[in-house]
Amino acid sequence: MVNRKVDQYAVIGNPIAHSKSPYLHAVFARQSQQNLSYRALLAPLNGFEATVRQFIRDGGRGANVTLPFKLDAFNLCDEVTPGASAAGAVNTLWFKNKKIVGDNTDGIGLVTDIARNAYLCLQNKRILLLGAGGAARGVMLPLLECQPAEIIIANRSSEKAWKLINQFKQFGKLSCTEFKDIQGQFDLVINATSASIAAQLLPVPDSVYAPTTLAYDMMYADQPTLFMKHATKLGAQTRDGWGMLVEQAAESFYLWRGVRPETAKLLASR
Ligand code: NDP
């Protein structure tokens, strides 16, 4: 039963039962004393738009969008922010004057987690980005805005890496390479592939890691991923994508409510 007296928010995806977003937003709402409801909405695979429009009719104020609908959300929007436009995908919607507006907070979530929670300033740093799918594209602009020395992209299919380079080359120094040909050490190695989901180790040379390297897996799980275990064995620092998830949720909350929630306790809660 929908309580129309309370502002309605949701996360829309398929599948959706596993989503941590209702928990995160409930914590943010309690902590900032915002009276709102946030629930998980399962959209049929061919029914994303209908689900959003029904949610708006039911009093929805905003929504997060997760797999596999981030591109559908982008296409549905009447307006998108420059960040969403660069990412080509939307994970945060709000509804204003009969318009659907979209942003993408994934990249800001990653950069905030690295800079504020892992204390790594990215200015003049060497970054290795593994993967060139949706998540990689979403983080490109926020990473480049931190003014790293360079970003080297390695992806299984090199044409996708080239596409990213062509889209973002005006914002910083970018190049791409095969996994096995990656040269030198990096300050930050980001695993933006879904290889960890299949428990596969990428064929990246061990020499990319130094003791000061942060090896960041965008995936999060109860246990360290294979990518993280391998980097730890080689002496690097590691971090998974839990902080990215928490920080992208905090950014969405801020966009909707104008209140920036405190994330420290959530970050420490696992
Ligand atoms: P996509 O399907 O868009 O892209 C998948 C990427 O992984 C592609 O670059 C693909 O390469 C590569 N890949 C897949 N399997 C392998 C493999 N076995 N070996 C080498 N490369 C492989 O997925 P997303 O970009 O949306 O997601 C990527 C990861 O990021 C996932 O683990 C996801 O959970 C995580 N993520 C985390 C978020 C968070 O908040 N923490 C937010 C968003 C994503 P190719 O192009 O050659 O197919």
Coordinates of C-alpha atoms and ligand atoms in Angstrom, one line a residue:
M1 CA 0.0 0.0 0.0
V2 CA 1.5 3.4 -1.1
N3 CA 1.4 6.1 1.6
R4 CA 0.8 9.2 -0.6
K5 CA 1.4 11.6 2.4
V6 CA 5.1 10.7 2.2
D7 CA 7.4 11.5 -0.7
Q8 CA 7.9 8.4 -2.8
Y9 CA 11.2 7.2 -4.1
A10 CA 12.3 3.8 -5.6
V11 CA 15.0 1.9 -7.3
I12 CA 13.9 0.3 -10.5
G13 CA 15.7 -2.8 -12.0
N14 CA 15.4 -6.4 -13.0
P15 CA 16.3 -8.3 -10.9
I16 CA 15.9 -6.0 -7.9
A17 CA 15.4 -8.1 -4.8
H18 CA 19.2 -8.1 -4.0
S19 CA 19.4 -4.2 -4.2
K20 CA 21.0 -2.5 -1.2
S21 CA 19.5 0.9 -2.2
P22 CA 16.3 0.7 -0.1
Y23 CA 18.5 0.0 3.0
L24 CA 21.0 2.9 2.2
H25 CA 18.2 5.4 1.6
A26 CA 16.3 4.4 4.7
V27 CA 19.5 5.0 6.7
F28 CA 20.0 8.4 5.0
A29 CA 16.4 9.4 5.6
R30 CA 16.5 8.4 9.3
Q31 CA 19.8 10.1 9.8
S32 CA 18.7 13.4 8.2
Q33 CA 15.1 13.2 9.5
Q34 CA 13.6 13.3 6.0
N35 CA 10.1 11.9 5.8
L36 CA 10.2 9.7 2.7
S37 CA 9.5 6.2 1.5
Y38 CA 12.0 4.3 -0.8
R39 CA 11.2 0.9 -2.2
A40 CA 12.5 -1.6 -4.7
L41 CA 10.4 -1.8 -7.9
L42 CA 10.8 -4.7 -10.3
A43 CA 10.2 -3.6 -13.9
P44 CA 9.4 -6.2 -16.6
L45 CA 12.3 -6.4 -19.1
N46 CA 10.2 -4.8 -21.8
G47 CA 8.3 -2.5 -19.3
F48 CA 10.7 0.1 -17.9
E49 CA 8.9 3.1 -19.3
A50 CA 5.5 1.9 -18.2
T51 CA 6.9 1.2 -14.7
V52 CA 8.3 4.7 -14.4
R53 CA 5.1 6.4 -15.7
Q54 CA 3.0 4.4 -13.3
F55 CA 5.3 5.3 -10.4
I56 CA 4.9 9.0 -11.3
R57 CA 1.1 8.6 -11.3
D58 CA 1.4 7.0 -7.9
G59 CA 3.2 10.1 -6.6
G60 CA 6.8 9.2 -7.3
R61 CA 9.2 12.1 -6.8
G62 CA 12.4 10.4 -8.0
A63 CA 14.0 7.0 -8.7
N64 CA 17.3 5.2 -9.0
V65 CA 17.8 3.0 -12.0
T66 CA 19.9 -0.1 -12.1
L67 CA 20.7 -3.0 -14.4
P68 CA 19.6 -3.4 -17.1
F69 CA 17.7 -0.1 -17.5
K70 CA 20.4 2.7 -17.3
L71 CA 20.3 3.2 -21.1
D72 CA 16.5 3.0 -21.2
A73 CA 16.4 5.7 -18.5
F74 CA 18.7 7.9 -20.5
N75 CA 16.5 7.6 -23.5
L76 CA 13.3 8.2 -21.5
C77 CA 14.5 11.5 -20.0
D78 CA 13.3 14.9 -21.3
E79 CA 16.4 16.5 -19.9
V80 CA 19.8 15.0 -18.8
T81 CA 22.7 16.6 -17.0
P82 CA 26.1 17.0 -18.7
G83 CA 27.4 14.1 -16.5
A84 CA 24.6 11.8 -17.7
S85 CA 25.2 12.9 -21.3
A86 CA 28.9 12.0 -21.1
A87 CA 28.1 8.7 -19.4
G88 CA 25.3 7.9 -21.9
A89 CA 23.4 6.4 -19.1
V90 CA 21.2 7.5 -16.2
N91 CA 21.0 6.1 -12.7
T92 CA 19.0 8.9 -11.0
L93 CA 15.7 10.3 -12.1
W94 CA 13.5 13.1 -10.7
F95 CA 10.2 14.4 -11.9
K96 CA 9.8 18.1 -12.3
N97 CA 7.1 20.2 -14.0
K98 CA 5.9 17.1 -15.9
K99 CA 9.4 16.4 -17.1
I100 CA 11.7 13.5 -16.4
V101 CA 15.2 14.7 -15.6
G102 CA 18.2 12.3 -15.4
D103 CA 21.7 12.3 -13.9
N104 CA 24.4 9.7 -13.4
T105 CA 26.0 9.6 -9.9
D106 CA 28.1 6.5 -10.4
G107 CA 31.2 8.4 -11.4
I108 CA 30.9 10.9 -8.6
G109 CA 30.4 8.0 -6.2
L110 CA 33.6 6.4 -7.3
V111 CA 35.7 9.5 -7.2
T112 CA 34.3 10.5 -3.8
D113 CA 35.1 7.1 -2.4
I114 CA 38.6 7.2 -3.7
A115 CA 39.4 10.8 -2.8
R116 CA 37.5 11.2 0.5
N117 CA 37.3 7.7 1.9
A118 CA 40.6 6.1 0.6
Y119 CA 42.5 9.4 0.8
L120 CA 43.9 9.2 -2.7
C121 CA 44.2 12.5 -4.5
L122 CA 44.1 11.8 -8.2
Q123 CA 45.8 14.9 -9.5
N124 CA 48.9 14.0 -11.5
K125 CA 48.4 10.3 -10.8
R126 CA 48.7 7.4 -13.3
I127 CA 45.4 5.5 -13.6
L128 CA 44.8 2.1 -15.3
L129 CA 41.2 1.5 -16.1
L130 CA 40.4 -2.1 -16.9
G131 CA 37.2 -2.4 -18.9
A132 CA 35.3 -0.2 -21.3
G133 CA 31.6 -1.1 -20.7
G134 CA 28.9 1.1 -19.1
A135 CA 30.5 1.5 -15.7
A136 CA 33.9 2.5 -17.3
R137 CA 32.2 5.1 -19.5
G138 CA 30.2 6.5 -16.5
V139 CA 33.4 7.2 -14.5
M140 CA 35.5 8.7 -17.3
L141 CA 34.5 12.3 -17.0
P142 CA 34.6 12.5 -13.1
L143 CA 38.0 10.8 -13.2
L144 CA 39.3 13.2 -15.8
E145 CA 38.0 16.2 -13.8
C146 CA 40.4 15.2 -11.1
Q147 CA 43.3 16.0 -13.6
P148 CA 45.2 12.7 -13.4
A149 CA 48.6 12.6 -15.3
E150 CA 47.0 10.0 -17.7
I151 CA 44.5 7.2 -17.9
I152 CA 45.4 4.0 -19.8
I153 CA 42.4 1.9 -20.7
A154 CA 42.7 -1.9 -21.3
N155 CA 39.7 -3.8 -22.5
R156 CA 39.2 -7.3 -24.0
S157 CA 37.7 -5.8 -27.1
S158 CA 39.9 -2.9 -28.1
E159 CA 37.3 -1.1 -30.3
K160 CA 35.3 -0.3 -27.1
A161 CA 38.4 1.2 -25.5
W162 CA 39.0 3.3 -28.6
K163 CA 35.4 4.6 -28.5
L164 CA 36.1 5.9 -25.0
I165 CA 39.3 7.5 -26.1
N166 CA 37.6 9.3 -29.0
Q167 CA 34.8 10.5 -26.8
F168 CA 36.9 11.8 -23.9
K169 CA 40.3 12.7 -25.4
Q170 CA 39.7 16.4 -25.2
F171 CA 39.5 16.2 -21.4
G172 CA 42.9 14.7 -20.7
K173 CA 45.7 12.3 -21.7
L174 CA 44.3 9.0 -22.7
S175 CA 45.6 5.9 -24.4
C176 CA 44.7 2.2 -24.7
T177 CA 46.5 -1.1 -24.7
E178 CA 46.1 -4.9 -24.6
F179 CA 46.0 -6.3 -21.0
K180 CA 49.3 -8.2 -21.5
D181 CA 51.1 -5.1 -23.0
I182 CA 50.4 -2.7 -20.1
Q183 CA 53.6 -0.9 -19.1
G184 CA 54.8 0.5 -15.8
Q185 CA 53.3 1.0 -12.3
F186 CA 50.1 2.8 -11.5
D187 CA 48.8 4.8 -8.5
L188 CA 45.3 3.5 -9.2
V189 CA 44.1 0.4 -10.9
I190 CA 40.3 0.2 -11.4
N191 CA 38.6 -3.0 -12.3
A192 CA 35.6 -1.9 -14.2
T193 CA 35.1 -5.3 -15.9
S194 CA 32.6 -7.9 -14.8
A195 CA 35.3 -10.5 -14.7
S196 CA 35.1 -10.6 -10.9
I197 CA 31.5 -11.8 -11.1
A198 CA 32.7 -14.8 -13.0
A199 CA 35.7 -15.1 -10.6
Q200 CA 38.1 -14.6 -13.5
L201 CA 41.5 -13.0 -13.1
L202 CA 42.4 -10.5 -15.8
P203 CA 45.8 -11.1 -17.6
V204 CA 47.3 -7.9 -16.3
P205 CA 51.1 -7.9 -15.6
D206 CA 52.0 -8.1 -11.9
S207 CA 54.3 -5.1 -12.5
V208 CA 51.4 -2.6 -12.5
Y209 CA 51.2 -2.8 -8.7
A210 CA 53.5 -1.0 -6.2
P211 CA 52.9 -0.9 -2.4
T212 CA 51.3 2.5 -2.8
T213 CA 48.9 1.4 -5.6
L214 CA 45.2 1.3 -4.9
A215 CA 43.6 -1.6 -6.6
Y216 CA 39.9 -0.8 -6.8
D217 CA 37.3 -3.4 -7.8
M218 CA 34.0 -1.8 -8.7
M219 CA 32.3 -5.0 -7.8
Y220 CA 31.5 -5.5 -4.1
A221 CA 30.9 -8.8 -2.3
D222 CA 31.1 -10.2 1.2
Q223 CA 34.6 -11.5 0.6
P224 CA 37.5 -9.8 -1.3
T225 CA 37.3 -10.5 -5.0
L226 CA 39.9 -12.5 -6.9
F227 CA 41.2 -9.2 -8.3
M228 CA 41.6 -7.8 -4.8
K229 CA 43.2 -11.0 -3.4
H230 CA 45.8 -11.0 -6.3
A231 CA 46.6 -7.3 -5.8
T232 CA 47.0 -7.9 -2.0
K233 CA 49.4 -10.7 -2.7
L234 CA 51.5 -8.3 -4.7
G235 CA 51.6 -5.8 -1.9
A236 CA 49.0 -3.3 -3.2
Q237 CA 46.2 -1.6 -1.2
T238 CA 42.7 -2.8 -2.1
R239 CA 39.1 -1.5 -2.0
D240 CA 35.8 -2.8 -3.4
G241 CA 32.8 -1.0 -4.9
W242 CA 30.8 -0.8 -1.7
G243 CA 32.0 2.8 -1.1
M244 CA 31.1 3.7 -4.7
L245 CA 27.6 2.3 -4.2
V246 CA 27.2 4.2 -0.9
E247 CA 28.5 7.5 -2.3
Q248 CA 26.5 7.3 -5.5
A249 CA 23.4 6.8 -3.3
A250 CA 24.3 9.7 -1.2
E251 CA 24.7 11.9 -4.3
S252 CA 21.2 10.9 -5.5
F253 CA 19.8 11.6 -2.1
Y254 CA 21.4 15.1 -2.2
L255 CA 20.0 15.7 -5.7
W256 CA 16.5 14.9 -4.5
R257 CA 16.4 16.3 -1.0
G258 CA 19.1 19.0 -1.0
V259 CA 20.6 17.4 2.1
R260 CA 24.0 15.6 2.0
P261 CA 23.9 12.5 4.1
E262 CA 26.7 11.3 6.3
T263 CA 28.2 8.1 4.8
A264 CA 31.0 7.2 7.3
K265 CA 28.9 4.8 9.4
L266 CA 27.6 3.0 6.4
L267 CA 31.1 2.6 5.0
A268 CA 32.3 1.1 8.2
S269 CA 29.3 -1.2 8.6
R270 CA 30.8 -4.1 6.7
Ligands
NDP1 P1 29.1 -4.0 -19.0 O1 28.5 -5.3 -19.3 O2 28.7 -2.7 -19.6 O3 30.7 -4.1 -19.3 C1 31.4 -5.3 -18.9 C2 32.9 -5.0 -19.1 O4 33.6 -6.1 -18.5 C3 33.3 -4.9 -20.5 O5 34.4 -4.0 -20.6 C4 33.8 -6.3 -20.9 O6 34.7 -6.4 -21.9 C5 34.4 -6.7 -19.6 N1 34.5 -8.2 -19.3 C6 33.5 -9.0 -19.0 N2 33.9 -10.2 -18.7 C7 35.3 -10.2 -18.9 C8 36.3 -11.2 -18.9 N3 36.0 -12.4 -18.5 N4 37.6 -10.8 -19.1 C9 37.8 -9.5 -19.5 N5 36.9 -8.5 -19.6 C10 35.6 -8.9 -19.3 O7 29.1 -4.0 -17.3 P2 29.2 -2.7 -16.4 O8 30.2 -1.8 -17.0 O9 27.9 -2.1 -16.2 O10 29.7 -3.3 -15.0 C11 31.1 -3.6 -14.8 C12 31.3 -3.9 -13.3 O11 31.1 -2.7 -12.5 C13 30.4 -5.0 -12.7 O12 31.2 -5.8 -11.8 C14 29.4 -4.2 -11.9 O13 28.9 -4.9 -10.8 C15 30.3 -3.0 -11.4 N6 29.5 -1.8 -11.1 C16 29.6 -1.4 -9.8 C17 28.9 -0.2 -9.4 C18 29.0 0.2 -7.9 O14 28.2 1.1 -7.5 N7 29.8 -0.3 -7.1 C19 28.1 0.6 -10.3 C20 28.1 0.1 -11.7 C21 28.8 -1.1 -12.0 P3 34.2 -6.5 -23.5 O15 33.9 -5.1 -23.8 O16 35.4 -7.0 -24.2 O17 33.0 -7.4 -23.5

